[in-house]
Short mmCIF file of C-alpha atoms in Angstrom, two decimals:
data_model
loop_
_atom_site.label_atom_id
_atom_site.label_comp_id
_atom_site.label_asym_id
_atom_site.label_seq_id
_atom_site.Cartn_x
_atom_site.Cartn_y
_atom_site.Cartn_z
CA UNK O 177 15.73 1.53 -27.78
CA UNK O 178 15.43 -2.23 -27.25
CA UNK O 179 18.32 -2.66 -24.83
CA UNK O 180 20.61 -0.56 -22.68
CA UNK O 181 23.32 -1.41 -20.23
CA UNK O 182 26.55 -0.66 -18.44
CA UNK O 183 28.96 -2.89 -16.47
CA UNK O 184 26.50 -3.13 -13.56
CA UNK O 185 23.16 -3.52 -15.33
CA UNK O 186 21.46 -4.59 -18.53
CA UNK O 187 17.84 -4.04 -19.56
CA UNK O 188 15.80 -5.19 -22.52
CA UNK O 189 12.55 -3.54 -23.65
CA UNK O 190 9.54 -4.67 -25.68
CA UNK O 191 7.07 -2.13 -27.12
CA UNK O 192 3.53 -2.19 -28.47
CA UNK O 193 2.49 -0.63 -31.78
CA UNK O 194 2.01 2.73 -30.03
CA UNK O 195 5.58 2.75 -28.79
CA UNK O 196 4.71 2.06 -25.16
CA UNK O 197 6.96 -0.21 -23.12
CA UNK O 198 5.09 -3.45 -22.46
CA UNK O 199 7.93 -5.50 -21.02
CA UNK O 200 11.22 -4.84 -19.23
CA UNK O 201 13.80 -7.53 -18.50
CA UNK O 202 16.96 -7.22 -16.43
CA UNK O 203 18.58 -10.30 -17.97
CA UNK O 204 22.35 -9.85 -17.85
CA UNK O 205 22.41 -7.70 -14.71
CA UNK O 206 25.09 -9.20 -12.43
CA UNK O 207 23.98 -10.60 -9.08
CA UNK O 208 20.23 -10.30 -9.58
CA UNK O 209 17.78 -13.01 -10.62
CA UNK O 210 16.22 -12.49 -14.03
CA UNK O 211 13.06 -10.47 -13.50
CA UNK O 212 10.62 -9.59 -16.27
CA UNK O 213 8.00 -6.91 -15.64
CA UNK O 214 5.07 -6.84 -18.08
CA UNK O 215 2.42 -4.14 -18.25
CA UNK O 216 -0.80 -3.52 -20.17
CA UNK O 217 -2.68 -0.32 -20.98
CA UNK O 218 -6.22 0.76 -21.74
CA UNK O 219 -7.31 2.72 -24.81
CA UNK O 220 -6.25 6.08 -23.38
CA UNK O 221 -2.88 4.96 -22.06
CA UNK O 222 -3.61 4.24 -18.40
CA UNK O 223 -1.68 1.26 -17.12
CA UNK O 224 -4.14 -1.50 -16.25
CA UNK O 225 -1.82 -4.26 -15.05
CA UNK O 226 1.74 -5.02 -14.01
CA UNK O 227 2.99 -8.57 -13.61
CA UNK O 228 6.34 -10.08 -12.70
CA UNK O 229 8.25 -13.28 -13.29
CA UNK O 230 11.35 -14.15 -11.27
CA UNK O 231 13.72 -16.61 -12.93
CA UNK O 232 10.79 -17.77 -15.10
CA UNK O 233 8.52 -18.30 -12.07
CA UNK O 234 5.34 -16.25 -12.03
CA UNK O 235 5.21 -13.76 -9.17
CA UNK O 236 2.86 -10.84 -8.44
CA UNK O 237 0.04 -9.45 -10.56
CA UNK O 238 -1.02 -5.86 -9.86
CA UNK O 239 -4.15 -4.40 -11.47
CA UNK O 240 -5.26 -0.77 -11.77
CA UNK O 241 -8.79 0.64 -12.15
CA UNK O 242 -9.66 4.24 -13.10
CA UNK O 243 -12.68 6.52 -13.12
CA UNK O 244 -13.91 8.59 -16.07
CA UNK O 245 -11.36 11.29 -15.20
CA UNK O 246 -8.51 8.77 -15.42
CA UNK O 247 -7.92 8.87 -11.68
CA UNK O 248 -6.80 5.64 -10.05
CA UNK O 249 -9.68 4.28 -7.97
CA UNK O 250 -8.41 0.81 -7.13
CA UNK O 251 -5.17 -1.12 -7.10
CA UNK O 252 -4.96 -4.81 -6.27
CA UNK O 253 -2.10 -7.27 -5.93
CA UNK O 254 -2.16 -11.05 -5.88
CA UNK O 255 -0.26 -14.08 -7.07
CA UNK O 256 -0.52 -15.69 -10.49
CA UNK O 257 -1.78 -19.21 -11.08
CA UNK O 258 1.05 -21.71 -10.66
CA UNK O 259 3.45 -19.07 -9.39
CA UNK O 260 4.80 -17.80 -6.09
CA UNK O 261 2.37 -17.23 -3.25
CA UNK O 262 1.57 -13.51 -2.94
CA UNK O 263 -0.54 -11.94 -0.19
CA UNK O 264 -3.79 -10.46 -1.46
CA UNK O 265 -3.98 -6.69 -1.20
CA UNK O 266 -6.50 -4.11 -2.32
CA UNK O 267 -6.54 -0.34 -1.93
CA UNK O 268 -9.46 1.89 -3.00
CA UNK O 269 -9.19 5.63 -3.63
CA UNK O 270 -11.91 8.31 -3.64
CA UNK O 271 -11.48 11.96 -4.66
CA UNK O 272 -13.19 15.31 -4.35
CA UNK O 273 -13.96 17.66 -7.23
CA UNK O 274 -10.40 19.03 -7.11
CA UNK O 275 -8.89 15.60 -7.48
CA UNK O 276 -7.66 15.42 -3.89
CA UNK O 277 -7.92 12.21 -1.93
CA UNK O 278 -10.98 12.00 0.32
CA UNK O 279 -10.54 8.37 1.38
CA UNK O 280 -7.96 5.65 0.95
CA UNK O 281 -9.22 2.24 2.08
CA UNK O 282 -6.97 -0.79 2.48
CA UNK O 283 -8.11 -4.42 2.42
CA UNK O 284 -6.25 -7.66 3.01
CA UNK O 285 -8.35 -9.46 0.40
CA UNK O 286 -9.40 -8.80 -3.19
CA UNK O 287 -13.13 -8.88 -2.45
CA UNK O 288 -12.92 -5.99 0.00
CA UNK O 289 -14.33 -7.98 2.91
CA UNK O 290 -11.36 -7.63 5.26
CA UNK O 291 -10.82 -3.93 5.81
CA UNK O 292 -7.51 -3.03 7.44
CA UNK O 293 -7.48 0.77 7.67
CA UNK O 294 -9.41 3.63 6.05
CA UNK O 295 -7.78 7.06 5.79
CA UNK O 296 -10.17 10.03 5.65
CA UNK O 297 -8.97 13.43 4.37
CA UNK O 298 -10.70 16.73 5.15
CA UNK O 299 -9.90 20.08 3.50
CA UNK O 300 -10.84 23.69 4.13
CA UNK O 301 -12.30 26.14 1.60
CA UNK O 302 -8.78 26.83 0.29
CA UNK O 303 -8.25 23.14 -0.49
CA UNK O 304 -5.75 22.79 2.36
CA UNK O 305 -5.60 19.55 4.28
CA UNK O 306 -6.92 20.20 7.80
CA UNK O 307 -7.67 16.73 9.13
CA UNK O 308 -6.45 13.22 8.42
CA UNK O 309 -7.86 10.22 10.28
CA UNK O 310 -6.58 6.68 9.95
CA UNK O 311 -9.46 4.50 11.16
CA UNK O 312 -9.68 0.79 11.82
CA UNK O 313 -12.62 -1.28 10.58
CA UNK O 314 -14.77 -0.53 13.64
CA UNK O 315 -17.25 2.23 12.65
CA UNK O 316 -16.76 4.62 15.57
CA UNK O 317 -14.32 7.34 16.54
CA UNK O 318 -13.11 5.53 19.66
CA UNK O 319 -11.19 3.10 17.52
CA UNK O 320 -9.46 5.67 15.31
CA UNK O 321 -5.88 4.51 15.02
CA UNK O 322 -4.37 7.91 14.35
CA UNK O 323 -5.67 11.45 13.80
CA UNK O 324 -3.79 14.52 12.59
CA UNK O 325 -4.93 18.13 12.31
CA UNK O 326 -3.31 21.22 10.80
CA UNK O 327 -3.83 24.96 11.21
CA UNK O 328 -2.62 27.52 8.64
CA UNK O 329 -1.89 31.23 8.58
CA UNK O 330 -2.79 33.71 5.85
CA UNK O 331 0.35 32.74 3.92
CA UNK O 332 -0.70 29.07 3.81
CA UNK O 333 2.03 28.10 6.26
CA UNK O 334 1.29 25.40 8.81
CA UNK O 335 1.29 27.07 12.21
CA UNK O 336 0.07 24.17 14.32
CA UNK O 337 0.19 20.41 13.91
CA UNK O 338 -1.60 18.04 16.28
CA UNK O 339 -0.82 14.33 16.26
CA UNK O 340 -0.98 11.41 18.71
CA UNK O 341 2.40 12.67 19.96
CA UNK O 342 1.00 16.05 20.99
CA UNK O 343 0.74 19.53 19.51
CA UNK O 344 3.57 21.53 17.96
CA UNK O 345 3.45 25.22 17.03
CA UNK O 346 5.60 26.43 14.12
CA UNK O 347 7.10 29.86 13.47
CA UNK O 348 8.71 31.22 10.31
CA UNK O 349 10.79 34.17 9.20
CA UNK O 350 9.88 36.65 6.45
CA UNK O 351 11.17 34.27 3.77
CA UNK O 352 9.03 31.38 5.07
CA UNK O 353 11.96 29.49 6.56
CA UNK O 354 11.09 27.46 9.64
CA UNK O 355 12.51 29.18 12.73
CA UNK O 356 10.88 27.27 15.54
CA UNK O 357 8.93 24.19 16.59
CA UNK O 358 7.42 24.47 20.07
CA UNK O 359 6.23 21.08 21.34
CA UNK O 360 3.82 20.26 24.15
CA UNK O 361 5.60 20.01 27.48
CA UNK O 362 4.30 16.50 28.00
CA UNK O 363 5.41 15.23 24.59
CA UNK O 364 8.99 14.69 25.68
CA UNK O 365 10.19 16.18 22.39
CA UNK O 366 12.82 18.91 22.50
CA UNK O 367 11.82 22.24 20.98
CA UNK O 368 13.58 23.26 17.77
CA UNK O 369 15.01 26.68 16.97
CA UNK O 370 16.74 27.73 13.76
CA UNK O 371 18.45 30.88 12.54
CA UNK O 372 19.76 31.51 9.03
CA UNK O 373 22.01 33.79 7.03
CA UNK O 374 20.87 35.52 3.84
CA UNK O 375 21.55 32.39 1.78
CA UNK O 376 19.50 30.15 4.04
CA UNK O 377 22.41 28.49 5.84
CA UNK O 378 21.87 27.72 9.50
CA UNK O 379 23.66 30.08 11.87
CA UNK O 380 22.82 28.26 15.09
CA UNK O 381 25.62 27.99 17.64
CA UNK O 382 28.43 25.84 16.22
CA UNK O 383 27.42 26.20 12.57
CA UNK O 384 30.04 27.46 10.11
CA UNK O 385 29.41 27.76 6.37
CA UNK O 386 31.92 28.36 3.57
CA UNK O 387 31.74 30.87 0.72
CA UNK O 388 29.91 28.41 -1.56
CA UNK O 389 27.27 27.51 1.06
CA UNK O 390 29.06 24.31 2.00
CA UNK O 391 28.53 23.39 5.65
CA UNK O 392 31.95 23.25 7.31
CA UNK O 393 30.84 22.52 10.86
CA UNK O 394 27.68 22.10 12.90
CA UNK O 395 29.46 22.16 16.24
CA UNK O 396 29.40 18.37 16.49
CA UNK O 397 31.02 17.39 13.19
CA UNK O 398 33.39 19.06 10.75
CA UNK O 399 32.74 18.50 7.03
CA UNK O 400 34.90 18.42 3.89
CA UNK O 401 33.99 18.38 0.17
CA UNK O 402 35.47 17.50 -3.20
CA UNK O 403 35.75 19.81 -6.19
CA UNK O 404 32.28 18.73 -7.36
CA UNK O 405 30.68 19.91 -4.14
CA UNK O 406 30.08 16.43 -2.72
CA UNK O 407 30.61 15.77 0.98
CA UNK O 408 33.62 13.47 1.28
CA UNK O 409 34.42 13.49 4.99
CA UNK O 410 32.67 14.02 8.31
CA UNK O 411 34.80 14.16 11.46
CA UNK O 412 33.36 13.98 14.96
CA UNK O 413 34.94 16.90 16.79
CA UNK O 414 35.22 15.29 20.23
CA UNK O 415 35.85 11.61 19.44
CA UNK O 416 37.77 12.00 16.19
CA UNK O 417 35.64 9.35 14.45
CA UNK O 418 35.73 9.83 10.69
CA UNK O 419 33.10 8.96 8.09
CA UNK O 420 34.26 9.10 4.48
CA UNK O 421 31.93 9.33 1.48
CA UNK O 422 32.98 7.99 -1.92
CA UNK O 423 31.46 9.30 -5.16
CA UNK O 424 31.83 8.04 -8.71
CA UNK O 425 32.40 10.08 -11.86
CA UNK O 426 28.63 10.64 -12.17
CA UNK O 427 28.48 12.09 -8.66
CA UNK O 428 26.65 9.07 -7.29
CA UNK O 429 27.33 8.05 -3.70
CA UNK O 430 28.97 4.63 -4.04
CA UNK O 431 30.41 4.03 -0.59
CA UNK O 432 30.47 5.15 3.03
CA UNK O 433 33.25 4.05 5.39
CA UNK O 434 33.62 4.83 9.07
CA UNK O 435 36.98 4.86 10.86
CA UNK O 436 37.89 5.19 14.52
CA UNK O 437 40.02 8.19 13.57
CA UNK O 438 41.58 9.79 10.50
CA UNK O 439 43.82 7.09 9.06
CA UNK O 440 42.72 4.77 11.86
CA UNK O 441 40.94 1.43 12.00
CA UNK O 442 37.96 0.83 9.73
CA UNK O 443 34.89 -0.02 11.83
CA UNK O 444 32.15 -0.51 9.21
CA UNK O 445 31.28 0.31 5.62
CA UNK O 446 28.53 0.29 3.02
CA UNK O 447 28.92 -0.05 -0.76
CA UNK O 448 26.22 1.03 -3.23
CA UNK O 449 25.80 -0.10 -6.84
CA UNK O 450 23.65 1.68 -9.44
CA UNK O 451 22.14 0.75 -12.77
CA UNK O 452 22.35 2.63 -16.03
CA UNK O 453 19.35 4.76 -14.96
CA UNK O 454 21.09 5.88 -11.72
CA UNK O 455 18.83 3.71 -9.58
CA UNK O 456 20.47 1.99 -6.63
CA UNK O 457 20.27 -1.74 -7.31
CA UNK O 458 22.50 -3.10 -4.54
CA UNK O 459 23.61 -2.24 -1.03
CA UNK O 460 26.38 -4.29 0.61
CA UNK O 461 26.82 -3.76 4.36
CA UNK O 462 30.05 -4.74 6.14
CA UNK O 463 29.42 -4.23 9.84
CA UNK O 464 32.62 -5.96 11.03
CA UNK O 465 35.10 -4.28 8.67
CA UNK O 466 36.39 -7.68 7.57
CA UNK O 467 35.84 -7.06 3.84
CA UNK O 468 32.99 -9.59 3.86
CA UNK O 469 29.48 -8.10 3.77
CA UNK O 470 27.13 -9.36 6.45
CA UNK O 471 24.15 -8.22 4.40
CA UNK O 472 23.49 -7.57 0.72
CA UNK O 473 20.20 -6.13 -0.51
CA UNK O 474 19.34 -6.14 -4.22
CA UNK O 475 16.51 -4.14 -5.75
CA UNK O 476 14.18 -4.46 -8.74
CA UNK O 477 12.38 -1.32 -9.90
CA UNK O 478 9.10 -0.52 -11.56
CA UNK O 479 10.10 2.83 -13.01
CA UNK O 480 11.44 4.74 -10.01
CA UNK O 481 9.61 2.59 -7.46
CA UNK O 482 11.24 -0.38 -5.76
CA UNK O 483 9.03 -3.38 -6.50
CA UNK O 484 11.07 -6.32 -5.18
CA UNK O 485 13.99 -6.81 -2.79
CA UNK O 486 16.27 -9.85 -2.73
CA UNK O 487 18.77 -11.15 -0.17
CA UNK O 488 22.10 -11.27 -1.97
CA UNK O 489 23.63 -13.59 0.64
CA UNK O 490 20.81 -16.13 0.69
CA UNK O 491 20.69 -17.32 -2.90
CA UNK O 492 18.79 -14.15 -3.86
CA UNK O 493 15.83 -15.12 -1.71
CA UNK O 494 12.93 -12.70 -2.14
CA UNK O 495 12.47 -10.60 1.04
CA UNK O 496 10.05 -7.79 0.14
CA UNK O 497 7.27 -6.93 -2.29
CA UNK O 498 6.12 -3.31 -2.36
CA UNK O 499 2.83 -1.86 -3.54
CA UNK O 500 2.81 1.82 -4.52
CA UNK O 501 0.05 4.37 -5.04
CA UNK O 502 -0.59 7.08 -7.66
CA UNK O 503 1.18 9.92 -5.85
CA UNK O 504 4.93 10.38 -5.81
CA UNK O 505 6.59 8.26 -3.09
CA UNK O 506 3.24 6.87 -1.96
CA UNK O 507 3.97 3.49 -0.40
CA UNK O 508 0.82 1.42 0.21
CA UNK O 509 2.01 -1.98 1.44
CA UNK O 510 5.19 -3.80 2.39
CA UNK O 511 4.93 -7.57 2.08
CA UNK O 512 7.80 -9.12 4.03
CA UNK O 513 8.97 -12.69 3.48
CA UNK O 514 11.14 -14.97 5.61
CA UNK O 515 12.93 -17.80 3.82
CA UNK O 516 10.77 -17.02 0.81
CA UNK O 517 7.52 -17.48 2.76
CA UNK O 518 5.08 -14.73 3.76
CA UNK O 519 5.92 -13.39 7.20
CA UNK O 520 3.79 -10.22 7.45
CA UNK O 521 2.19 -7.48 5.39
CA UNK O 522 2.70 -4.01 6.82
CA UNK O 523 0.46 -1.14 5.75
CA UNK O 524 2.25 2.22 6.14
CA UNK O 525 0.13 5.12 7.43
CA UNK O 526 1.46 8.54 6.53
CA UNK O 527 1.07 12.20 7.41
CA UNK O 528 0.63 15.24 5.14
CA UNK O 529 4.20 14.96 3.81
CA UNK O 530 3.90 11.27 3.05
CA UNK O 531 6.15 10.41 6.01
CA UNK O 532 5.48 6.93 7.35
CA UNK O 533 4.23 7.43 10.91
CA UNK O 534 2.84 3.95 11.59
CA UNK O 535 3.17 0.41 10.34
CA UNK O 536 -0.07 -1.53 10.73
CA UNK O 537 -0.47 -5.27 10.29
CA UNK O 538 -3.34 -6.88 8.38
CA UNK O 539 -5.43 -7.05 11.56
CA UNK O 540 -5.28 -3.27 11.86
CA UNK O 541 -2.89 -3.29 14.83
CA UNK O 542 -0.14 -0.66 15.01
CA UNK O 543 3.15 -2.54 15.16
CA UNK O 544 5.54 0.41 14.99
CA UNK O 545 4.96 4.12 15.59
CA UNK O 546 7.62 6.55 14.37
CA UNK O 547 8.21 10.11 15.57
CA UNK O 548 10.18 12.64 13.50
CA UNK O 549 11.41 16.15 14.11
CA UNK O 550 10.68 18.92 11.60
CA UNK O 551 13.51 17.95 9.25
CA UNK O 552 13.03 14.18 9.29
CA UNK O 553 15.29 12.96 12.07
CA UNK O 554 13.77 9.85 13.63
CA UNK O 555 13.31 10.63 17.32
CA UNK O 556 11.70 7.40 18.46
CA UNK O 557 10.11 4.12 17.35
CA UNK O 558 7.92 1.83 19.41
CA UNK O 559 9.43 -1.24 17.72
CA UNK O 560 12.61 -0.44 15.77
CA UNK O 561 13.17 -4.17 15.16
CA UNK O 562 10.58 -3.96 12.38
CA UNK O 563 12.52 -3.09 9.27
CA UNK O 564 10.84 -0.87 6.70
CA UNK O 565 12.64 0.86 3.87
CA UNK O 566 10.50 3.99 3.58
CA UNK O 567 10.29 6.75 6.18
CA UNK O 568 10.42 10.57 6.06
CA UNK O 569 8.37 11.97 3.12
CA UNK O 570 8.06 8.40 1.86
CA UNK O 571 11.69 8.27 0.76
CA UNK O 572 14.04 5.35 1.30
CA UNK O 573 15.82 5.67 4.62
CA UNK O 574 19.36 4.35 4.57
CA UNK O 575 19.73 3.14 8.15
CA UNK O 576 23.48 2.63 7.85
CA UNK O 577 24.17 6.27 6.96
CA UNK O 578 20.95 7.82 8.34
CA UNK O 579 20.51 9.58 5.00
CA UNK O 580 17.57 9.98 2.61
CA UNK O 581 19.83 11.30 -0.17
CA UNK O 582 19.58 14.26 2.18
CA UNK O 583 20.99 14.66 5.70
CA UNK O 584 18.19 15.36 8.21
CA UNK O 585 20.71 15.98 11.00
CA UNK O 586 21.70 19.28 9.37
CA UNK O 587 18.64 19.79 7.15
CA UNK O 588 20.50 19.91 3.84
CA UNK O 589 21.70 17.80 0.92
CA UNK O 590 25.14 16.17 1.04
CA UNK O 591 25.85 17.18 -2.55
CA UNK O 592 24.93 20.04 -4.85
CA UNK O 593 21.60 20.16 -6.67
CA UNK O 594 22.37 18.45 -10.02
CA UNK O 595 20.65 21.26 -11.95
CA UNK O 596 22.41 23.94 -9.94
CA UNK O 597 20.82 27.36 -9.77
CA UNK O 598 18.16 26.37 -12.32
CA UNK O 599 16.17 25.10 -9.36
CA UNK O 600 15.57 28.72 -8.39
CA UNK O 601 17.48 28.67 -5.10
CA UNK O 602 20.71 30.60 -4.52
CA UNK O 603 21.71 27.85 -2.07
CA UNK O 604 22.07 24.56 -3.92
CA UNK O 605 22.42 22.58 -0.67
CA UNK O 606 19.30 23.92 1.01
CA UNK O 607 16.39 21.51 1.45
CA UNK O 608 12.96 22.84 0.31
CA UNK O 609 13.86 26.40 1.20
CA UNK O 610 14.05 25.38 4.89
CA UNK O 611 10.25 25.03 4.87
CA UNK O 612 10.20 21.33 5.66
CA UNK O 613 6.82 21.48 7.39
CA UNK O 614 5.06 22.12 4.09
CA UNK O 615 7.19 20.93 1.18
CA UNK O 616 8.98 17.81 0.01
CA UNK O 617 11.68 17.22 -2.57
CA UNK O 618 11.42 13.63 -3.82
CA UNK O 619 14.12 13.85 -6.49
CA UNK O 620 16.49 16.44 -5.08
CA UNK O 621 15.63 18.58 -8.10
CA UNK O 622 12.32 20.24 -7.31
CA UNK O 623 12.41 22.66 -4.43
CA UNK O 624 8.73 23.29 -3.78
CA UNK O 625 5.80 20.92 -3.72
CA UNK O 626 2.96 22.06 -1.48
CA UNK O 627 1.50 19.76 1.11
CA UNK O 628 -2.06 20.52 0.08
CA UNK O 629 -0.98 20.03 -3.54
CA UNK O 630 0.57 16.64 -2.77
CA UNK O 631 -2.52 14.56 -3.49
CA UNK O 632 -3.17 16.51 -6.69
CA UNK O 633 0.25 16.03 -8.21
CA UNK O 634 -1.05 13.19 -10.33
CA UNK O 635 -3.40 15.70 -11.95
CA UNK O 636 -0.38 17.42 -13.47
CA UNK O 637 0.66 14.27 -15.30
CA UNK O 638 1.21 14.99 -18.96
CA UNK O 639 0.69 12.27 -21.52
CA UNK O 640 2.19 14.11 -24.44
CA UNK O 641 5.64 14.98 -25.65
CA UNK O 642 7.76 17.40 -23.72
CA UNK O 643 6.70 20.48 -25.70
CA UNK O 644 3.01 19.67 -25.76
CA UNK O 645 1.29 20.41 -22.45
CA UNK O 646 -2.05 18.92 -23.43
CA UNK O 647 -4.22 17.08 -20.95
CA UNK O 648 -7.92 16.93 -20.12
CA UNK O 649 -9.03 20.13 -18.42
CA UNK O 650 -10.77 18.08 -15.75
CA UNK O 651 -7.43 16.78 -14.55
CA UNK O 652 -6.48 20.17 -13.13
CA UNK O 653 -7.88 21.89 -10.05
CA UNK O 654 -10.60 24.45 -10.74
CA UNK O 655 -9.27 26.75 -8.02
CA UNK O 656 -6.01 28.73 -8.05
CA UNK O 657 -4.43 26.08 -5.85
CA UNK O 658 -0.97 26.55 -7.29
CA UNK O 659 0.47 29.99 -6.61
CA UNK O 660 3.03 32.22 -8.20
CA UNK O 661 6.55 30.90 -7.86
CA UNK O 662 5.45 27.31 -7.18
CA UNK O 663 6.45 24.37 -9.31
CA UNK O 664 4.24 22.00 -11.24
CA UNK O 665 5.42 18.42 -11.49
CA UNK O 666 4.59 16.16 -14.39
CA UNK O 667 5.81 13.39 -16.63
CA UNK O 668 5.81 12.67 -20.34
CA UNK O 669 5.59 9.54 -22.52
CA UNK O 670 3.67 7.75 -19.73
CA UNK O 671 6.78 5.96 -18.46
CA UNK O 672 6.59 7.58 -15.02
CA UNK O 673 10.39 7.38 -14.72
CA UNK O 674 10.65 10.09 -12.12
CA UNK O 675 14.25 11.28 -12.43
CA UNK O 676 14.53 10.57 -16.15
CA UNK O 677 11.31 11.85 -17.67
CA UNK O 678 10.34 14.60 -15.30
CA UNK O 679 8.86 17.86 -16.49
CA UNK O 680 8.98 20.78 -14.16
CA UNK O 681 8.50 24.47 -14.66
CA UNK O 682 8.00 27.52 -12.55
CA UNK O 683 4.57 29.13 -12.52
CA UNK O 684 4.71 32.85 -13.35
CA UNK O 685 1.19 33.52 -12.08
CA UNK O 686 -1.50 31.77 -10.10
CA UNK O 687 -3.31 29.29 -12.35
CA UNK O 688 -6.72 27.71 -12.31
CA UNK O 689 -7.10 25.83 -15.56
CA UNK O 690 -5.25 23.78 -18.13
CA UNK O 691 -5.10 26.73 -20.50
CA UNK O 692 -2.88 28.62 -18.09
CA UNK O 693 -0.49 25.69 -18.04
CA UNK O 694 0.20 26.21 -21.74
CA UNK O 695 1.26 29.79 -21.09
CA UNK O 696 4.07 28.87 -18.72
CA UNK O 697 7.73 28.92 -19.63
CA UNK O 698 9.39 25.83 -21.04
CA UNK O 699 10.43 23.09 -18.61
CA UNK O 700 13.71 23.47 -16.76
CA UNK O 701 14.44 19.81 -17.40
#
């Protein structure tokens, strides 16, 4: 395939003699500048560089370095000679014998002289993350920026989480669903309590669920759905305010409109545009309901990762460059520009789920601290004026709708799981089996990814065809770290297109080597 397109996007591809994509161009995509992404590979297929040109002007150059086990040990980003100015960034990674992160060190220069923050990971004998410290460049514990600790029970469930915001104790039912979060009295955070029916729907006061597990009311809002199972209307019970959700024929959310009442005055709206790969490439925000957007954001992707953001109302001025890590949804740096000139580089610091808890500037100062509840609702920010796209579990947070392709207010998806019951859950709206303290679901397809498996997900990356699960044995943990009923996540053909080329399959038994991988059932996708 050398080109592909639809009315909203066009892409051209160039390949090397091994069939690997070496260049992607979006020429012909309406509204966006022409961006060409070019990548190179080493002898074994690891990507060694990614560079960009924007309307024929050279932009960023990102380089990747690996160890003998093909694990990413360094990523750098800089400008190219004669091109746009790009802030220097460098991130180093170190691993233990199981392939889990032990340190992630961020620098604001390529030489590694200006350390910003070092993250130190500690695990117990069961390879579970027990301590995570984000430290500034001063070599003492007094100047630790943030420290997190976790305690587990015999079922590997997190029972206690301690953070700068205090300590919270978690309780679960017999099916591992979160039933309670008891916060320190002095934290100022309200305790959480959840009850469920047999299908995993919340039964808290005010909650009503239909026969097909569709949430009809949560006591604050009433909800309606179309025949495809997509949420199409949310009505505030007391005020009558109505939010309507518009979906296209591919069940993609293409618009959200809010009205003062049903059939009443439009107050604000958002319109989303997608490319041929179902990636959101534009968001148009009309805050005054005058049919003229006050803000338009346009996105360029590297696979499934947003690499560049442009201001659609300011002559497509570049506003953000993002640097991503080897794990899924691992955001490393957010370079923000004002009028096309560097304004600030923010370094996101995350917790065990990959949720962005702090934004740190290049001097190692915390500029914004974010507090979430157990299902990803943002409870507070120290400086909400700082805009940052990524939040809970490292996913894009849509501030206008307060969604992450998932509604944290009710702890469930707003549409059915695209693969239905093949995901292994009888409730195709339920988010990670209601065990949000431990698992994430980056694509909306994979219900269980363990927290202490998060940093090892790259070790389940397959570089073969879909029916050939071959990979170096050293890339898999040598302990039975993945249990029965869990899911392994991987990719094929080295494109790393998450939603397009994802391999996933359920593990019938605990595994501890690559040979066991070959004995599993065929992928569900």
